[in-house]
mmCIF file of C-alpha atoms and ligand atoms in Angstrom:
data_model
loop_
_atom_site.group_PDB
_atom_site.id
_atom_site.type_symbol
_atom_site.label_atom_id
_atom_site.label_comp_id
_atom_site.label_asym_id
_atom_site.label_seq_id
_atom_site.Cartn_x
_atom_site.Cartn_y
_atom_site.Cartn_z
ATOM 1 C CA MET A 1 -80.217 -77.577 -27.310
ATOM 2 C CA THR A 2 -82.779 -75.613 -26.090
ATOM 3 C CA HIS A 3 -82.156 -72.993 -23.258
ATOM 4 C CA ASP A 4 -84.086 -72.207 -20.278
ATOM 5 C CA ASP A 5 -83.569 -68.494 -20.223
ATOM 6 C CA THR A 6 -85.835 -67.822 -18.121
ATOM 7 C CA THR A 7 -85.608 -70.024 -14.853
ATOM 8 C CA ALA A 8 -82.561 -68.244 -12.624
ATOM 9 C CA GLY A 9 -80.181 -70.857 -11.822
ATOM 10 C CA ALA A 10 -81.185 -73.144 -14.278
ATOM 11 C CA VAL A 11 -78.362 -75.472 -15.665
ATOM 12 C CA ASP A 12 -77.980 -76.979 -19.122
ATOM 13 C CA GLY A 13 -77.129 -80.151 -19.981
ATOM 14 C CA PRO A 14 -76.713 -82.169 -22.691
ATOM 15 C CA GLY A 15 -80.218 -83.587 -22.221
ATOM 16 C CA GLY A 16 -81.781 -80.483 -21.258
ATOM 17 C CA THR A 17 -82.511 -78.521 -18.579
ATOM 18 C CA PRO A 18 -82.362 -80.943 -15.332
ATOM 19 C CA PRO A 19 -84.865 -80.851 -12.966
ATOM 20 C CA GLY A 20 -84.231 -77.821 -10.243
ATOM 21 C CA PRO A 21 -82.040 -75.479 -10.237
ATOM 22 C CA SER A 22 -78.349 -76.184 -9.579
ATOM 23 C CA PRO A 23 -76.223 -72.792 -11.017
ATOM 24 C CA VAL A 24 -73.077 -73.904 -9.641
ATOM 25 C CA ARG A 25 -72.240 -75.768 -12.717
ATOM 26 C CA PRO A 26 -69.719 -78.547 -13.303
ATOM 27 C CA GLU A 27 -68.706 -77.095 -17.197
ATOM 28 C CA PRO A 28 -67.896 -80.451 -18.787
ATOM 29 C CA ASN A 29 -71.420 -81.275 -18.720
ATOM 30 C CA VAL A 30 -72.680 -77.580 -20.262
ATOM 31 C CA THR A 31 -73.364 -77.856 -24.224
ATOM 32 C CA PRO A 32 -72.547 -74.821 -25.762
ATOM 33 C CA ALA A 33 -75.446 -72.694 -26.113
ATOM 34 C CA ALA A 34 -76.611 -70.491 -29.158
ATOM 35 C CA PRO A 35 -77.466 -67.109 -27.937
ATOM 36 C CA SER A 36 -80.943 -66.236 -27.640
ATOM 37 C CA PRO A 37 -81.888 -62.675 -28.698
ATOM 38 C CA ALA A 38 -84.813 -63.548 -25.967
ATOM 39 C CA ALA A 39 -82.891 -64.623 -23.352
ATOM 40 C CA ASP A 40 -82.617 -61.705 -21.166
ATOM 41 C CA SER A 41 -85.827 -60.139 -22.587
ATOM 42 C CA ASP A 42 -87.819 -63.267 -20.521
ATOM 43 C CA ALA A 43 -86.247 -62.889 -17.319
ATOM 44 C CA ALA A 44 -87.908 -60.177 -14.724
ATOM 45 C CA PRO A 45 -86.649 -56.563 -15.386
ATOM 46 C CA SER A 46 -83.943 -55.556 -12.783
ATOM 47 C CA PRO A 47 -81.271 -53.366 -11.999
ATOM 48 C CA ALA A 48 -79.528 -56.265 -13.876
ATOM 49 C CA ALA A 49 -81.005 -56.066 -17.046
ATOM 50 C CA ASP A 50 -80.952 -52.060 -17.037
ATOM 51 C CA ALA A 51 -77.892 -52.247 -16.473
ATOM 52 C CA ASP A 52 -77.582 -54.657 -19.492
ATOM 53 C CA ALA A 53 -79.686 -52.699 -22.268
ATOM 54 C CA ARG A 54 -76.478 -49.994 -20.910
ATOM 55 C CA LEU A 55 -73.635 -52.083 -22.155
ATOM 56 C CA ALA A 56 -74.938 -54.191 -24.770
ATOM 57 C CA PRO A 57 -75.798 -51.883 -27.867
ATOM 58 C CA ALA A 58 -77.878 -53.572 -30.581
ATOM 59 C CA VAL A 59 -75.999 -55.356 -33.296
ATOM 60 C CA THR A 60 -77.417 -53.563 -36.843
ATOM 61 C CA GLU A 61 -76.415 -53.690 -40.045
ATOM 62 C CA ALA A 62 -74.182 -50.763 -39.704
ATOM 63 C CA THR A 63 -71.852 -51.933 -36.901
ATOM 64 C CA PRO A 64 -68.460 -52.939 -37.668
ATOM 65 C CA PRO A 65 -67.124 -56.607 -37.949
ATOM 66 C CA PRO A 66 -65.569 -57.201 -34.910
ATOM 67 C CA ALA A 67 -61.802 -56.585 -34.763
ATOM 68 C CA VAL A 68 -59.512 -59.014 -33.876
ATOM 69 C CA ALA A 69 -57.635 -58.455 -30.568
ATOM 70 C CA VAL A 70 -54.244 -57.955 -31.125
ATOM 71 C CA LEU A 71 -51.680 -57.177 -28.411
ATOM 72 C CA PRO A 72 -50.495 -53.846 -29.068
ATOM 73 C CA PRO A 73 -46.072 -53.694 -29.107
ATOM 74 C CA GLU A 74 -46.310 -51.046 -26.313
ATOM 75 C CA LEU A 75 -48.339 -53.242 -23.811
ATOM 76 C CA ALA A 76 -46.816 -56.922 -24.210
ATOM 77 C CA GLY A 77 -44.113 -56.758 -21.437
ATOM 78 C CA ALA A 78 -47.234 -55.717 -19.119
ATOM 79 C CA ALA A 79 -49.042 -58.651 -20.562
ATOM 80 C CA ARG A 80 -45.721 -60.946 -20.064
ATOM 81 C CA THR A 81 -45.351 -59.637 -16.430
ATOM 82 C CA LEU A 82 -49.365 -60.308 -15.798
ATOM 83 C CA PHE A 83 -49.734 -63.319 -17.338
ATOM 84 C CA GLY A 84 -46.641 -65.266 -17.517
ATOM 85 C CA ASP A 85 -46.763 -68.399 -19.956
ATOM 86 C CA ARG A 86 -50.445 -68.169 -19.742
ATOM 87 C CA ILE A 87 -50.365 -65.380 -22.134
ATOM 88 C CA GLU A 88 -51.455 -67.315 -25.240
ATOM 89 C CA LEU A 89 -54.666 -67.829 -23.503
ATOM 90 C CA ALA A 90 -55.074 -64.736 -22.417
ATOM 91 C CA ALA A 91 -54.510 -63.575 -26.202
ATOM 92 C CA ALA A 92 -57.256 -66.614 -26.376
ATOM 93 C CA TYR A 93 -59.746 -64.738 -24.418
ATOM 94 C CA ALA A 94 -58.844 -61.252 -26.117
ATOM 95 C CA GLU A 95 -60.197 -62.772 -29.044
ATOM 96 C CA LEU A 96 -63.011 -64.295 -28.267
ATOM 97 C CA LEU A 97 -63.922 -60.882 -26.164
ATOM 98 C CA ALA A 98 -63.366 -58.617 -29.750
ATOM 99 C CA THR A 99 -65.167 -61.196 -31.925
ATOM 100 C CA ASP A 100 -67.931 -63.279 -30.421
ATOM 101 C CA GLY A 101 -68.316 -61.079 -27.230
ATOM 102 C CA VAL A 102 -68.740 -57.907 -29.552
ATOM 103 C CA LEU A 103 -71.566 -59.543 -31.786
ATOM 104 C CA ARG A 104 -73.220 -61.015 -28.854
ATOM 105 C CA GLY A 105 -73.395 -57.691 -27.446
ATOM 106 C CA LEU A 106 -71.498 -58.061 -24.064
ATOM 107 C CA ILE A 107 -68.948 -55.217 -25.041
ATOM 108 C CA GLY A 108 -69.355 -52.749 -27.118
ATOM 109 C CA PRO A 109 -67.465 -52.453 -30.462
ATOM 110 C CA ARG A 110 -65.920 -49.978 -29.917
ATOM 111 C CA GLU A 111 -63.552 -51.805 -26.546
ATOM 112 C CA ALA A 112 -62.272 -53.997 -29.472
ATOM 113 C CA PRO A 113 -58.616 -52.309 -29.806
ATOM 114 C CA ARG A 114 -58.722 -50.901 -25.663
ATOM 115 C CA ILE A 115 -59.832 -54.872 -24.581
ATOM 116 C CA TRP A 116 -55.849 -56.068 -23.468
ATOM 117 C CA ASP A 117 -54.895 -52.431 -21.520
ATOM 118 C CA ARG A 118 -59.017 -51.092 -20.547
ATOM 119 C CA HIS A 119 -60.114 -54.567 -19.641
ATOM 120 C CA LEU A 120 -57.412 -57.765 -19.882
ATOM 121 C CA LEU A 121 -54.179 -55.730 -17.831
ATOM 122 C CA ASN A 122 -56.131 -53.732 -15.770
ATOM 123 C CA CYS A 123 -58.096 -56.853 -14.306
ATOM 124 C CA ALA A 124 -54.508 -58.766 -13.824
ATOM 125 C CA ALA A 125 -53.088 -56.154 -12.261
ATOM 126 C CA VAL A 126 -55.559 -57.021 -9.264
ATOM 127 C CA ALA A 127 -54.091 -60.932 -9.021
ATOM 128 C CA GLU A 128 -51.152 -59.487 -6.904
ATOM 129 C CA ARG A 129 -53.811 -58.739 -4.063
ATOM 130 C CA ILE A 130 -55.062 -62.401 -4.015
ATOM 131 C CA PRO A 131 -53.384 -64.924 -1.528
ATOM 132 C CA GLU A 132 -52.100 -68.078 -3.104
ATOM 133 C CA GLY A 133 -54.333 -70.964 -3.251
ATOM 134 C CA ALA A 134 -57.848 -68.331 -2.521
ATOM 135 C CA THR A 135 -61.505 -69.056 -4.378
ATOM 136 C CA VAL A 136 -62.732 -66.412 -5.415
ATOM 137 C CA LEU A 137 -66.008 -65.229 -6.451
ATOM 138 C CA ASP A 138 -66.531 -62.554 -8.640
ATOM 139 C CA VAL A 139 -69.845 -60.734 -8.531
ATOM 140 C CA GLY A 140 -71.792 -59.413 -12.172
ATOM 141 C CA SER A 141 -68.845 -60.837 -13.963
ATOM 142 C CA GLY A 142 -70.475 -60.073 -17.382
ATOM 143 C CA ALA A 143 -68.654 -60.688 -20.087
ATOM 144 C CA GLY A 144 -65.666 -62.321 -17.192
ATOM 145 C CA LEU A 145 -64.378 -59.263 -15.796
ATOM 146 C CA PRO A 146 -62.209 -59.405 -14.106
ATOM 147 C CA GLY A 147 -63.303 -63.556 -12.542
ATOM 148 C CA LEU A 148 -61.911 -64.986 -16.055
ATOM 149 C CA VAL A 149 -58.989 -62.678 -16.141
ATOM 150 C CA LEU A 150 -57.875 -63.806 -13.043
ATOM 151 C CA ALA A 151 -58.756 -67.129 -13.348
ATOM 152 C CA ILE A 152 -56.443 -67.121 -16.797
ATOM 153 C CA ALA A 153 -53.585 -65.302 -14.815
ATOM 154 C CA ARG A 154 -53.459 -67.265 -11.565
ATOM 155 C CA PRO A 155 -54.275 -71.035 -12.616
ATOM 156 C CA ASP A 156 -54.123 -71.899 -8.548
ATOM 157 C CA LEU A 157 -57.451 -69.717 -7.388
ATOM 158 C CA THR A 158 -60.522 -71.644 -7.874
ATOM 159 C CA VAL A 159 -63.187 -69.090 -9.545
ATOM 160 C CA THR A 160 -66.888 -68.933 -9.395
ATOM 161 C CA LEU A 161 -68.378 -66.326 -11.965
ATOM 162 C CA ILE A 162 -71.800 -64.887 -10.724
ATOM 163 C CA GLU A 163 -74.108 -63.216 -13.080
ATOM 164 C CA PRO A 164 -77.530 -63.041 -13.481
ATOM 165 C CA LEU A 165 -78.560 -62.242 -16.966
ATOM 166 C CA ALA A 166 -78.829 -65.793 -19.154
ATOM 167 C CA ARG A 167 -77.146 -64.329 -22.378
ATOM 168 C CA ARG A 168 -73.796 -63.418 -20.652
ATOM 169 C CA THR A 169 -74.588 -66.682 -18.683
ATOM 170 C CA SER A 170 -74.145 -68.705 -22.048
ATOM 171 C CA PHE A 171 -71.402 -66.496 -22.960
ATOM 172 C CA LEU A 172 -69.150 -66.953 -19.576
ATOM 173 C CA ILE A 173 -70.249 -70.845 -20.167
ATOM 174 C CA GLU A 174 -68.467 -71.313 -23.667
ATOM 175 C CA ALA A 175 -65.812 -69.453 -23.065
ATOM 176 C CA VAL A 176 -64.515 -71.378 -20.110
ATOM 177 C CA GLN A 177 -64.924 -74.442 -22.282
ATOM 178 C CA HIS A 178 -63.407 -72.872 -25.233
ATOM 179 C CA LEU A 179 -60.771 -71.875 -22.828
ATOM 180 C CA GLY A 180 -60.446 -75.244 -21.210
ATOM 181 C CA LEU A 181 -60.752 -73.869 -17.462
ATOM 182 C CA THR A 182 -63.513 -76.378 -16.700
ATOM 183 C CA LYS A 183 -61.451 -77.400 -13.517
ATOM 184 C CA MET A 184 -61.059 -74.637 -11.989
ATOM 185 C CA VAL A 185 -64.182 -71.466 -13.324
ATOM 186 C CA ARG A 186 -67.572 -72.606 -12.214
ATOM 187 C CA VAL A 187 -70.462 -70.512 -13.503
ATOM 188 C CA PHE A 188 -73.390 -69.420 -11.271
ATOM 189 C CA ARG A 189 -76.301 -67.700 -12.453
ATOM 190 C CA GLY A 190 -78.556 -65.846 -10.204
ATOM 191 C CA ARG A 191 -77.906 -62.667 -7.927
ATOM 192 C CA ALA A 192 -75.378 -62.288 -5.894
ATOM 193 C CA ASP A 193 -77.682 -62.262 -2.452
ATOM 194 C CA GLU A 194 -79.168 -65.800 -4.071
ATOM 195 C CA ALA A 195 -75.663 -66.866 -4.331
ATOM 196 C CA ALA A 196 -75.112 -66.208 -0.074
ATOM 197 C CA ASN A 197 -78.581 -67.351 0.713
ATOM 198 C CA GLY A 198 -78.880 -70.793 -1.350
ATOM 199 C CA SER A 199 -82.294 -69.789 -2.132
ATOM 200 C CA THR A 200 -81.557 -71.154 -6.359
ATOM 201 C CA GLY A 201 -80.761 -74.691 -4.043
ATOM 202 C CA VAL A 202 -77.105 -74.261 -5.122
ATOM 203 C CA GLY A 203 -75.164 -72.585 -2.458
ATOM 204 C CA PRO A 204 -74.854 -71.086 0.336
ATOM 205 C CA LEU A 205 -71.459 -69.886 -1.746
ATOM 206 C CA SER A 206 -68.523 -68.270 -0.241
ATOM 207 C CA GLY A 207 -64.919 -67.550 -0.794
ATOM 208 C CA ASP A 208 -61.500 -66.177 0.659
ATOM 209 C CA VAL A 209 -62.184 -63.356 -1.972
ATOM 210 C CA VAL A 210 -65.127 -61.168 -3.634
ATOM 211 C CA THR A 211 -64.416 -59.450 -6.859
ATOM 212 C CA ALA A 212 -66.668 -56.560 -8.440
ATOM 213 C CA ARG A 213 -65.733 -54.528 -11.481
ATOM 214 C CA ALA A 214 -68.086 -51.799 -12.493
ATOM 215 C CA VAL A 215 -71.607 -53.348 -11.018
ATOM 216 C CA ALA A 216 -72.207 -51.002 -7.629
ATOM 217 C CA PRO A 217 -71.604 -48.108 -5.815
ATOM 218 C CA LEU A 218 -69.839 -49.736 -2.471
ATOM 219 C CA ASP A 219 -73.175 -49.603 0.044
ATOM 220 C CA ARG A 220 -74.791 -51.802 -1.799
ATOM 221 C CA LEU A 221 -71.838 -53.779 -3.319
ATOM 222 C CA SER A 222 -71.050 -54.052 0.149
ATOM 223 C CA THR A 223 -74.467 -55.623 1.161
ATOM 224 C CA TRP A 224 -74.286 -58.056 -1.517
ATOM 225 C CA CYS A 225 -70.752 -59.223 -1.370
ATOM 226 C CA LEU A 226 -69.675 -59.158 2.341
ATOM 227 C CA PRO A 227 -71.877 -62.290 2.878
ATOM 228 C CA LEU A 228 -70.546 -63.879 0.307
ATOM 229 C CA ALA A 229 -66.611 -63.926 1.990
ATOM 230 C CA VAL A 230 -65.675 -66.172 4.680
ATOM 231 C CA ARG A 231 -64.877 -64.186 7.636
ATOM 232 C CA GLY A 232 -61.259 -63.201 7.449
ATOM 233 C CA GLY A 233 -62.066 -62.855 3.644
ATOM 234 C CA ARG A 234 -62.038 -59.755 1.457
ATOM 235 C CA LEU A 235 -63.955 -57.824 -0.954
ATOM 236 C CA ILE A 236 -61.810 -56.147 -3.719
ATOM 237 C CA ALA A 237 -63.828 -53.654 -5.626
ATOM 238 C CA LEU A 238 -62.269 -52.752 -9.095
ATOM 239 C CA LYS A 239 -62.954 -48.851 -8.777
ATOM 240 C CA GLY A 240 -61.524 -45.992 -10.734
ATOM 241 C CA ALA A 241 -61.137 -42.092 -9.603
ATOM 242 C CA SER A 242 -63.836 -42.162 -7.241
ATOM 243 C CA ALA A 243 -62.475 -44.934 -4.783
ATOM 244 C CA ALA A 244 -61.364 -42.154 -1.806
ATOM 245 C CA ASP A 245 -64.786 -40.751 -2.278
ATOM 246 C CA GLU A 246 -66.627 -43.855 -1.844
ATOM 247 C CA VAL A 247 -64.860 -45.106 0.800
ATOM 248 C CA ALA A 248 -65.292 -41.584 2.930
ATOM 249 C CA GLU A 249 -69.200 -41.905 2.018
ATOM 250 C CA HIS A 250 -69.886 -45.466 2.467
ATOM 251 C CA ALA A 251 -67.377 -46.851 5.773
ATOM 252 C CA GLN A 252 -70.400 -46.409 8.212
ATOM 253 C CA THR A 253 -72.312 -48.649 5.971
ATOM 254 C CA VAL A 254 -69.480 -51.197 4.983
ATOM 255 C CA ALA A 255 -68.795 -50.916 9.524
ATOM 256 C CA ARG A 256 -72.557 -52.016 10.037
ATOM 257 C CA LEU A 257 -72.087 -54.954 7.652
ATOM 258 C CA GLY A 258 -69.487 -56.324 9.209
ATOM 259 C CA GLY A 259 -66.455 -54.862 7.359
ATOM 260 C CA GLY A 260 -63.819 -53.325 8.673
ATOM 261 C CA GLU A 261 -62.026 -50.041 7.434
ATOM 262 C CA PRO A 262 -61.985 -50.246 3.516
ATOM 263 C CA GLU A 263 -58.237 -49.340 1.958
ATOM 264 C CA VAL A 264 -57.571 -47.963 -1.229
ATOM 265 C CA HIS A 265 -54.798 -49.942 -3.064
ATOM 266 C CA ARG A 266 -53.162 -49.142 -6.407
ATOM 267 C CA CYS A 267 -52.367 -52.374 -8.197
ATOM 268 C CA GLY A 268 -49.734 -53.209 -10.767
ATOM 269 C CA GLU A 269 -48.083 -50.383 -10.212
ATOM 270 C CA GLY A 270 -45.005 -50.202 -12.658
ATOM 271 C CA VAL A 271 -46.358 -52.625 -14.251
ATOM 272 C CA ILE A 272 -49.261 -50.378 -15.790
ATOM 273 C CA ASP A 273 -50.451 -47.293 -16.690
ATOM 274 C CA PRO A 274 -52.527 -45.692 -14.702
ATOM 275 C CA PRO A 275 -52.455 -48.856 -12.199
ATOM 276 C CA THR A 276 -55.659 -50.500 -10.998
ATOM 277 C CA THR A 277 -57.207 -48.775 -7.979
ATOM 278 C CA VAL A 278 -59.133 -51.069 -5.744
ATOM 279 C CA VAL A 279 -61.392 -50.777 -2.364
ATOM 280 C CA GLU A 280 -60.200 -53.785 0.184
ATOM 281 C CA ILE A 281 -62.580 -54.351 2.837
ATOM 282 C CA VAL A 282 -62.033 -57.387 5.168
ATOM 283 C CA ARG A 283 -65.057 -59.354 6.497
ATOM 284 C CA GLU A 284 -64.355 -59.088 10.188
ATOM 285 C CA ARG A 285 -67.582 -59.732 11.579
ATOM 286 C CA MET A 286 -70.734 -62.449 10.242
ATOM 287 C CA VAL A 287 -73.638 -60.058 10.293
ATOM 288 C CA GLY A 288 -76.842 -61.475 9.071
ATOM 289 C CA PRO A 289 -79.465 -59.859 6.858
ATOM 290 C CA GLY A 290 -81.275 -57.635 8.947
ATOM 291 C CA ARG A 291 -84.812 -58.009 10.802
ATOM 292 C CA PRO A 292 -87.290 -56.599 9.023
ATOM 293 C CA LYS A 293 -89.473 -54.100 11.278
ATOM 294 C CA ALA A 294 -91.362 -55.163 13.893
ATOM 295 C CA ALA A 295 -95.167 -54.305 13.272
ATOM 296 C CA LYS A 296 -96.388 -50.816 15.058
ATOM 297 C CA ARG A 297 -98.410 -51.746 17.722
ATOM 298 C CA SER A 298 -101.307 -50.135 18.570
ATOM 299 C CA GLY A 299 -103.249 -49.439 21.791
ATOM 300 C CA GLY A 300 -104.549 -52.750 21.920
ATOM 301 C CA GLY A 301 -101.150 -54.348 21.837
ATOM 302 C CA ARG A 302 -102.022 -56.128 18.408
ATOM 303 C CA PRO A 303 -100.383 -55.395 15.153
ATOM 304 C CA ARG A 304 -101.816 -53.098 12.969
ATOM 305 C CA ARG A 305 -103.979 -54.526 10.150
ATOM 306 C CA ARG A 306 -102.093 -52.281 6.464
HETATM 307 C C1 SAM B 1 -71.912 -52.782 -16.055
HETATM 308 S S1 SAM B 1 -71.875 -54.855 -15.922
HETATM 309 C C2 SAM B 1 -69.969 -55.060 -15.972
HETATM 310 C C3 SAM B 1 -69.595 -56.408 -16.257
HETATM 311 C C4 SAM B 1 -67.996 -56.427 -15.172
HETATM 312 N N1 SAM B 1 -67.967 -56.971 -14.293
HETATM 313 C C5 SAM B 1 -66.900 -55.831 -16.368
HETATM 314 O O1 SAM B 1 -66.570 -55.343 -15.364
HETATM 315 O O2 SAM B 1 -67.183 -55.674 -17.435
HETATM 316 C C6 SAM B 1 -72.643 -55.037 -14.420
HETATM 317 C C7 SAM B 1 -73.027 -56.446 -14.194
HETATM 318 O O3 SAM B 1 -73.536 -56.592 -13.105
HETATM 319 C C8 SAM B 1 -74.608 -57.869 -13.072
HETATM 320 N N2 SAM B 1 -75.410 -57.730 -11.598
HETATM 321 C C9 SAM B 1 -76.040 -56.173 -11.343
HETATM 322 N N3 SAM B 1 -76.377 -56.705 -10.245
HETATM 323 C C10 SAM B 1 -76.366 -57.722 -9.605
HETATM 324 C C11 SAM B 1 -76.776 -58.717 -8.704
HETATM 325 N N4 SAM B 1 -77.233 -58.247 -7.691
HETATM 326 N N5 SAM B 1 -75.835 -60.205 -8.881
HETATM 327 C C12 SAM B 1 -74.934 -60.089 -9.292
HETATM 328 N N6 SAM B 1 -74.321 -59.421 -10.556
HETATM 329 C C13 SAM B 1 -75.562 -58.396 -10.579
HETATM 330 C C14 SAM B 1 -75.303 -57.173 -14.252
HETATM 331 O O4 SAM B 1 -75.686 -58.267 -14.771
HETATM 332 C C15 SAM B 1 -73.991 -57.350 -15.049
HETATM 333 O O5 SAM B 1 -73.283 -58.252 -15.662
#
């Protein structure tokens, strides 16, 4: 099957690329695509592409074979607490990340032994902040973190994974199928702003909760993510030690975007060590996109020519 990697929002179906972009994918119709080395290089250069280059070390002959992500015995209790009877599904995803995810350059080979603590448990802990039955949009999912983990831990959620890079969305589509999550998880190929304004022909999308991990500083993240939240909905940004500093630095921008006072919470306390730190921002007011500045007027009152 060919895969149209150049069109943001294009969907692969059994018959090839359907006319017109339709990035929210009803997964049962998606045929797994072989990763194309040219996929991301076809896309326009973007900060996302830069991030991809940083996250995706070239797989060379020297790259060690991927390790299978065995759940370390000391983390078994936490994993059972956070995933409950979905722990086998979590294990299947961990293995997919440690094998295919590494081979396809979505996570570094050194991450494989740390998949449970640094990725799965760290992300699953955030589920405690998400209301029952919520619709969740995960911005910049990458290989599915935290969105796919939340879908595994919480079968009551409906999750959309928002990711602009083709190589990553191919992996996500296949992972969702492999894990049997096609009814509750969709993959949107495009940027957060495209998801919010519907410019790819799908949407606009919105959800009760917008999650993001390792995507951007809080001001940029709020610009991208708050428009995706319903009024009264919230952004939950997974942040590390920088959380309090980012809140102090960007609170004014957040307020200008219609967000409430950012709050810092620690998730998974008493279950994982360290707990996951999140910044939570409620979308209190609906603020539209800023108006472009009016052209300066010359003496004659006409807009000045550039
Ligand atoms: C460093 S990765 C983090 C991936 C994942 N969230 C994780 O924690 O492993 C950042 C991701 O954000 C995506 N991204 C960058 N800009 C974006 C935007 N404007 N909208 C949506 N995703 C974006 C990139 O393509 C990349 O997959």
